[in-house]
Coordinates of N, CA and C in Angstrom, one line a residue:
M667 N -154.9 8.6 37.8 CA -155.0 8.3 39.3 C -153.9 9.1 39.9
S668 N -152.6 9.5 39.7 CA -151.6 10.1 40.0 C -152.3 11.5 40.7
D669 N -153.5 12.2 39.7 CA -154.0 13.5 39.9 C -155.0 13.3 41.3
L670 N -155.5 12.1 41.2 CA -156.2 11.8 42.9 C -155.3 12.0 43.9
K671 N -154.2 11.0 43.5 CA -153.1 10.9 45.1 C -152.6 12.3 45.1
T672 N -152.4 13.2 44.4 CA -151.8 14.6 44.6 C -153.0 15.5 45.1
L673 N -154.2 15.3 44.6 CA -155.2 16.3 45.1 C -155.5 15.6 47.0
L674 N -155.4 14.5 46.9 CA -155.5 13.7 48.7 C -154.4 14.4 49.5
E675 N -153.1 14.5 48.7 CA -151.7 14.7 49.4 C -151.8 16.5 49.6
Q676 N -152.4 16.9 49.1 CA -153.0 18.6 49.1 C -153.9 18.8 50.2
G677 N -154.6 17.8 50.7 CA -155.6 18.1 51.8 C -157.0 18.1 51.1
H678 N -157.3 17.5 49.8 CA -158.7 17.8 49.4 C -159.3 16.4 49.6
E679 N -160.7 16.3 49.3 CA -161.6 15.1 50.0 C -161.9 14.8 48.7
L680 N -162.4 13.2 48.6 CA -162.8 12.5 47.4 C -164.3 12.3 48.4
G681 N -165.4 12.7 47.7 CA -167.0 12.3 48.5 C -167.5 11.0 47.5
C682 N -168.1 10.3 47.9 CA -168.8 9.1 47.3 C -170.0 9.9 46.5
H683 N -170.8 9.2 45.4 CA -171.6 10.0 44.5 C -172.3 8.8 43.8
T684 N -172.2 7.5 44.3 CA -172.6 6.3 43.7 C -172.1 5.9 42.4
F685 N -171.4 4.8 42.1 CA -170.8 4.4 40.9 C -171.7 4.9 39.6
E686 N -172.9 4.1 39.6 CA -173.7 4.5 38.4 C -174.3 5.8 38.2
H687 N -174.1 6.6 39.2 CA -174.5 8.2 39.0 C -176.0 8.1 39.3
Y688 N -176.8 6.9 40.0 CA -178.1 6.9 39.9 C -179.0 7.8 40.6
D689 N -180.1 8.0 40.3 CA -180.9 9.3 40.6 C -181.2 8.9 42.3
S690 N -181.2 9.9 42.8 CA -181.3 9.4 44.4 C -182.9 9.2 44.9
F691 N -183.8 9.6 44.0 CA -185.2 9.3 44.5 C -185.8 8.1 43.9
D692 N -185.3 8.0 42.3 CA -185.8 7.2 41.5 C -185.4 5.6 41.4
T693 N -184.0 5.4 42.4 CA -183.5 4.2 42.5 C -184.0 3.8 43.6
A694 N -184.4 2.4 43.4 CA -184.7 1.5 44.6 C -183.4 1.7 45.8
P695 N -183.8 1.9 47.3 CA -182.8 1.8 48.0 C -182.0 0.5 48.1
G696 N -182.2 -0.7 47.6 CA -181.1 -1.9 47.6 C -180.1 -1.5 46.6
A697 N -180.4 -1.1 45.4 CA -179.7 -0.8 44.2 C -178.9 0.3 44.7
F698 N -179.2 1.5 45.0 CA -178.8 2.6 45.6 C -177.3 2.3 46.5
L699 N -177.8 1.8 47.5 CA -176.5 1.3 48.3 C -175.6 0.3 47.6
Q700 N -176.2 -0.4 46.7 CA -175.0 -1.5 46.4 C -174.2 -0.5 45.3
S701 N -175.1 0.6 44.8 CA -174.0 1.5 43.7 C -172.8 2.1 44.8
I702 N -173.3 2.5 45.8 CA -172.5 3.2 46.7 C -171.1 2.1 47.2
A703 N -171.7 0.7 47.2 CA -170.4 -0.2 47.6 C -169.7 -0.3 46.2
S704 N -170.2 -0.6 45.1 CA -169.6 -0.5 44.1 C -168.6 0.5 43.8
N705 N -168.9 1.6 44.3 CA -168.0 3.1 44.3 C -166.7 2.8 45.3
Q706 N -167.1 2.5 46.2 CA -166.1 2.3 47.3 C -164.9 1.2 46.8
D707 N -165.6 0.2 46.4 CA -164.7 -1.0 45.9 C -163.9 -0.5 44.8
T708 N -164.4 0.2 43.9 CA -163.8 0.8 42.5 C -162.4 2.0 43.3
L709 N -162.8 2.4 44.4 CA -161.9 3.4 44.8 C -160.8 2.7 45.5
Q710 N -161.0 1.7 46.1 CA -160.1 0.8 46.9 C -159.3 0.2 45.8
T711 N -159.7 -0.1 44.6 CA -158.7 -0.7 43.6 C -157.7 0.2 43.0
F712 N -157.9 1.6 43.3 CA -157.0 2.8 42.8 C -156.3 2.9 43.9
L713 N -156.8 3.4 44.7 CA -156.6 4.2 46.0 C -156.6 3.2 47.4
P714 N -155.9 2.1 47.5 CA -156.5 1.3 48.6 C -156.4 1.5 49.9
D715 N -155.9 2.7 50.2 CA -155.6 3.5 51.7 C -157.0 4.7 51.9
S716 N -157.7 4.4 50.6 CA -158.6 5.7 50.7 C -160.1 4.9 51.5
T717 N -161.1 5.9 51.6 CA -162.1 5.5 52.0 C -163.3 7.0 51.8
F718 N -164.3 6.6 51.2 CA -165.2 7.9 51.4 C -165.8 8.2 52.5
R719 N -165.8 9.2 53.0 CA -166.4 9.5 54.3 C -167.8 10.8 54.3
T720 N -168.0 11.2 53.3 CA -168.9 12.0 52.6 C -169.9 11.8 51.5
F721 N -171.0 11.8 51.6 CA -171.6 11.6 50.1 C -172.6 12.7 49.8
S722 N -172.6 12.7 48.5 CA -173.4 13.6 47.7 C -174.4 13.2 46.9
F723 N -175.7 13.3 47.0 CA -176.9 12.5 46.6 C -177.0 13.2 45.0
P724 N -176.9 12.3 44.1 CA -177.1 12.8 42.7 C -178.6 13.0 42.3
K725 N -178.5 14.0 41.4 CA -179.8 14.4 40.6 C -180.8 14.8 41.6
S726 N -181.4 14.4 42.5 CA -182.4 14.7 43.3 C -182.3 14.4 44.6
V727 N -183.6 14.8 45.5 CA -183.7 14.6 46.7 C -183.9 13.3 47.0
P728 N -183.4 12.5 47.6 CA -183.3 11.2 47.8 C -184.6 10.5 48.5
R729 N -185.4 9.5 48.3 CA -186.4 9.0 49.1 C -186.1 9.0 50.5
A730 N -187.0 9.0 51.6 CA -186.6 9.3 53.0 C -185.7 7.8 53.6
I731 N -186.1 6.7 53.0 CA -185.5 5.4 53.6 C -184.0 5.3 53.2
T732 N -184.1 6.0 51.9 CA -182.6 5.9 51.4 C -181.7 7.0 52.0
K733 N -182.2 8.2 52.4 CA -181.5 9.1 52.9 C -181.2 8.4 54.3
W734 N -181.8 7.9 55.2 CA -181.5 7.2 56.5 C -180.5 6.1 56.5
K735 N -180.7 5.4 55.4 CA -179.7 4.1 55.0 C -178.3 4.6 54.8
V736 N -178.2 5.8 53.9 CA -176.9 6.5 53.5 C -176.4 7.0 54.5
G737 N -177.4 7.9 55.3 CA -176.8 8.6 56.7 C -176.2 8.0 57.4
H738 N -176.2 6.2 57.6 CA -175.6 5.7 58.4 C -174.3 5.3 57.8
R739 N -173.8 5.4 56.4 CA -173.0 4.9 56.0 C -171.6 6.4 56.2
F740 N -172.2 7.6 56.3 CA -171.1 8.6 56.0 C -171.1 9.5 57.2
E741 N -170.3 10.4 57.3 CA -170.2 11.5 58.6 C -171.0 12.3 58.3
C742 N -171.3 12.7 57.1 CA -172.4 13.7 56.6 C -172.5 13.3 55.0
C743 N -173.8 14.0 54.5 CA -174.3 14.0 53.3 C -174.9 15.3 52.8
R744 N -174.7 15.4 51.4 CA -175.2 16.6 50.9 C -176.3 16.6 49.6
G745 N -176.9 17.5 49.5 CA -177.6 17.7 48.1 C -177.6 18.7 47.5
G746 N -178.8 19.3 47.3 CA -178.7 20.6 46.2 C -179.5 21.5 47.2
G747 N -179.8 22.5 46.6 CA -180.7 23.5 47.4 C -180.5 24.9 47.1
Q748 N -179.1 25.2 46.3 CA -178.9 26.5 46.0 C -178.8 27.6 47.1
T749 N -178.4 26.9 48.2 CA -178.2 27.9 49.4 C -177.1 27.6 50.4
F750 N -177.1 28.0 51.7 CA -176.4 27.5 52.6 C -177.1 27.0 53.9
N751 N -175.9 26.4 54.9 CA -176.7 26.0 56.0 C -176.4 26.9 57.1
A752 N -177.3 27.3 57.9 CA -177.4 28.1 58.9 C -178.3 27.8 60.0
G753 N -177.9 27.7 61.3 CA -178.7 27.3 62.4 C -178.7 25.6 62.3
T754 N -179.7 25.3 62.5 CA -180.1 23.8 62.3 C -179.6 23.2 61.2
A755 N -178.9 22.2 61.0 CA -178.4 21.5 60.0 C -178.9 20.2 60.0
D756 N -179.3 19.4 58.7 CA -179.6 18.0 58.5 C -178.5 17.5 58.2
L757 N -177.5 16.6 58.6 CA -176.2 16.2 58.5 C -176.6 15.1 57.4
N758 N -177.4 14.7 57.3 CA -177.6 13.6 56.1 C -178.5 14.2 55.1
Y759 N -178.5 15.7 55.0 CA -179.0 16.3 53.6 C -178.5 17.9 53.8
L760 N -177.1 18.2 53.7 CA -176.6 19.4 53.9 C -177.2 20.0 52.5
R761 N -177.3 21.3 52.6 CA -177.5 22.1 51.1 C -176.2 22.4 50.6
A762 N -176.2 22.4 49.4 CA -175.1 22.7 48.6 C -175.4 23.9 47.4
Y763 N -174.6 24.5 46.8 CA -174.8 25.8 45.8 C -173.9 24.9 44.8
F764 N -174.8 24.6 43.6 CA -173.9 24.2 42.3 C -173.7 25.4 41.6
I765 N -172.0 25.3 41.5 CA -171.6 27.0 40.9 C -172.3 27.1 39.4
E766 N -172.2 25.8 38.7 CA -172.9 26.1 37.5 C -174.1 26.4 37.1
Q767 N -174.6 26.5 38.0 CA -176.0 26.9 38.0 C -176.3 28.3 38.0
A768 N -175.2 28.9 38.3 CA -175.4 30.4 38.5 C -175.0 30.9 36.9
R769 N -174.9 29.7 36.1 CA -174.5 30.3 34.5 C -173.7 31.1 34.3
G770 N -172.4 31.4 34.9 CA -171.3 32.5 34.9 C -171.9 33.6 35.3
D771 N -172.8 33.8 36.4 CA -173.2 35.1 36.6 C -172.4 35.4 38.1
F772 N -171.3 35.9 38.1 CA -170.4 36.0 39.3 C -171.3 36.7 40.5
A773 N -172.0 37.5 40.0 CA -172.9 38.5 41.0 C -173.6 37.6 41.9
A774 N -174.3 36.6 41.5 CA -175.2 35.5 42.2 C -174.2 34.7 42.8
V775 N -172.8 34.3 42.7 CA -172.1 33.7 43.6 C -171.4 34.7 44.6
K776 N -171.4 35.8 44.2 CA -170.9 36.7 45.5 C -172.0 36.9 46.5
Q777 N -173.2 37.2 45.9 CA -174.3 37.3 46.7 C -174.5 36.2 47.9
I778 N -174.2 34.9 47.1 CA -174.6 33.8 48.0 C -173.2 33.8 49.2
I779 N -172.1 34.1 48.7 CA -171.0 33.9 49.7 C -171.4 35.3 50.9
D780 N -171.5 36.3 50.5 CA -172.0 37.5 51.3 C -173.0 37.1 52.4
R781 N -174.1 36.5 51.6 CA -175.1 36.1 52.6 C -175.0 35.1 53.6
N782 N -174.1 34.1 53.3 CA -173.7 33.2 54.2 C -172.9 33.8 54.9
R783 N -171.8 34.7 54.7 CA -170.8 35.2 55.9 C -171.6 35.9 56.9
D784 N -172.8 36.8 56.4 CA -173.5 37.6 57.2 C -174.4 36.8 58.2
A785 N -174.8 35.4 57.9 CA -175.5 34.7 58.5 C -174.8 33.8 59.3
N786 N -173.6 33.4 59.1 CA -172.6 32.9 59.8 C -172.9 31.6 59.7
G787 N -172.8 31.1 58.2 CA -173.5 29.6 57.8 C -172.6 29.4 57.2
W788 N -173.1 28.1 56.5 CA -171.9 27.0 56.0 C -172.4 26.5 54.7
L789 N -171.4 27.4 53.7 CA -171.7 27.0 52.4 C -170.8 26.2 51.6
I790 N -171.8 25.2 51.1 CA -170.9 23.9 50.6 C -170.9 24.1 48.9
F791 N -169.8 24.6 48.2 CA -170.0 24.8 46.7 C -169.8 23.2 46.2
A792 N -170.5 23.2 44.8 CA -170.5 21.7 44.3 C -170.3 22.0 42.9
T793 N -169.5 21.4 42.0 CA -169.7 21.2 40.6 C -169.0 20.0 40.3
H794 N -169.4 19.8 39.0 CA -168.8 18.6 38.6 C -167.3 18.5 37.6
D795 N -167.3 19.0 36.7 CA -166.0 19.3 35.9 C -165.8 20.9 35.8
V796 N -164.3 21.3 35.9 CA -163.8 22.3 35.7 C -162.5 22.5 34.5
C797 N -163.2 22.7 33.4 CA -162.2 22.6 32.2 C -162.8 23.8 31.3
D798 N -161.8 24.1 30.2 CA -162.1 25.0 29.3 C -163.5 24.9 28.6
N799 N -163.9 23.8 28.4 CA -165.5 23.5 27.6 C -166.0 22.3 28.4
P800 N -166.7 22.9 29.7 CA -167.3 22.1 30.6 C -168.5 21.7 30.1
T801 N -168.9 20.5 30.7 CA -170.3 20.1 30.4 C -171.2 21.1 30.9
R802 N -172.7 20.7 30.9 CA -173.6 21.6 31.4 C -173.7 21.6 33.0
F803 N -173.0 20.5 33.6 CA -172.6 20.5 35.1 C -171.3 20.9 35.7
G804 N -170.8 21.6 35.0 CA -169.3 21.9 35.2 C -169.0 23.7 35.1
C805 N -168.2 24.2 35.3 CA -167.7 25.7 35.0 C -166.3 25.7 34.3
T806 N -165.8 26.9 33.8 CA -164.4 26.9 33.4 C -163.8 27.4 34.7
P807 N -162.5 26.7 34.4 CA -161.2 27.2 35.3 C -161.7 28.7 35.7
G808 N -161.5 29.9 34.9 CA -161.7 31.2 35.1 C -162.5 31.4 36.3
F809 N -163.9 30.5 36.0 CA -165.0 31.2 36.6 C -164.4 30.5 38.2
F810 N -164.3 29.2 38.2 CA -164.0 28.5 39.6 C -162.9 29.3 40.4
E811 N -161.8 29.8 39.6 CA -160.8 30.6 40.4 C -161.2 32.1 40.8
A812 N -162.3 32.6 40.3 CA -162.7 33.8 40.6 C -163.9 33.5 42.0
V813 N -164.5 32.4 41.9 CA -165.3 31.9 43.2 C -164.2 31.8 44.3
V814 N -163.2 30.7 44.0 CA -162.6 30.3 45.3 C -162.0 31.6 45.8
R815 N -161.3 32.6 44.8 CA -160.5 33.9 45.4 C -161.5 34.9 45.8
Y816 N -162.6 35.0 45.8 CA -163.7 35.7 46.5 C -163.8 35.0 47.9
A817 N -164.6 33.9 47.8 CA -164.6 33.1 49.2 C -163.6 33.4 49.9
A818 N -162.4 33.4 49.6 CA -161.0 33.1 50.3 C -161.0 34.5 50.7
G819 N -161.2 35.5 50.1 CA -161.0 36.9 50.5 C -162.2 37.4 51.4
S820 N -163.2 36.7 51.8 CA -164.4 37.1 52.4 C -164.6 37.3 53.8
A821 N -163.3 36.9 54.4 CA -163.2 36.6 56.0 C -164.3 35.5 56.3
V822 N -164.2 34.3 55.5 CA -164.7 33.1 56.1 C -163.9 31.9 56.0
Q823 N -163.8 31.1 56.4 CA -163.0 29.8 56.4 C -163.3 29.1 55.3
V824 N -162.5 28.6 54.3 CA -162.6 27.7 53.2 C -161.8 26.3 53.5
M825 N -162.7 25.3 53.5 CA -161.9 24.3 53.8 C -162.9 23.0 53.1
P826 N -162.3 21.7 53.2 CA -163.3 20.6 52.7 C -164.3 20.4 53.8
V827 N -165.3 19.4 53.0 CA -166.5 19.4 53.7 C -166.2 18.8 54.9
L828 N -165.6 17.9 55.0 CA -165.5 16.7 56.2 C -164.9 17.6 57.4
Q829 N -163.6 18.4 56.7 CA -163.1 19.3 57.7 C -164.0 20.4 58.4
A830 N -164.6 21.1 57.7 CA -165.7 22.0 58.1 C -166.5 21.1 59.2
L831 N -166.9 20.3 58.6 CA -167.9 19.1 59.7 C -167.2 19.1 60.9
H832 N -166.1 18.8 61.0 CA -165.3 18.4 62.4 C -165.0 19.8 63.0
T833 N -164.9 21.1 62.2 CA -164.7 22.5 62.7 C -165.9 22.6 63.5
L834 N -167.0 22.2 63.0 CA -168.2 23.3 63.5 C -168.9 22.0 65.0
Q835 N -168.2 20.7 64.9 CA -168.6 20.1 66.1 C -167.9 20.2 66.9
R836 N -166.4 20.9 66.9 CA -165.9 21.2 68.3 C -166.2 22.1 69.0

């Protein structure tokens, strides 16, 4: 828990992802919403002053009714898509780029960063674990650091999702 406190103190953000990591489409809306509530309750147990303000749909595109109901609980939600957001964006389903799907192909990540910059878009990176032996949903610290370093040096602003949303809304 001290790691989470440290991350929050450093300005990082915790987004909700359901407690049971339910599939966004295959799970009934009521069960999906209950899992969100369970996740919030668990967060409160460990970090009483924290709340989730953004959401990430697990595994698949959500059902329309689930997307609508979840969208009323959070300032914004994101899914997949392996692209960036430009022009008009759906705040209940922002697109995200899962860096582990690049399979270590740094050129592909550089390309999406550059395309986003050129389009004046909003690129949301996502991954699950960052460690020396990541799961198939994660990446190594070296790859993650290279992505962050390139993004930070690409003449774009790098910030947590909620901060980016508030910046764009101004």
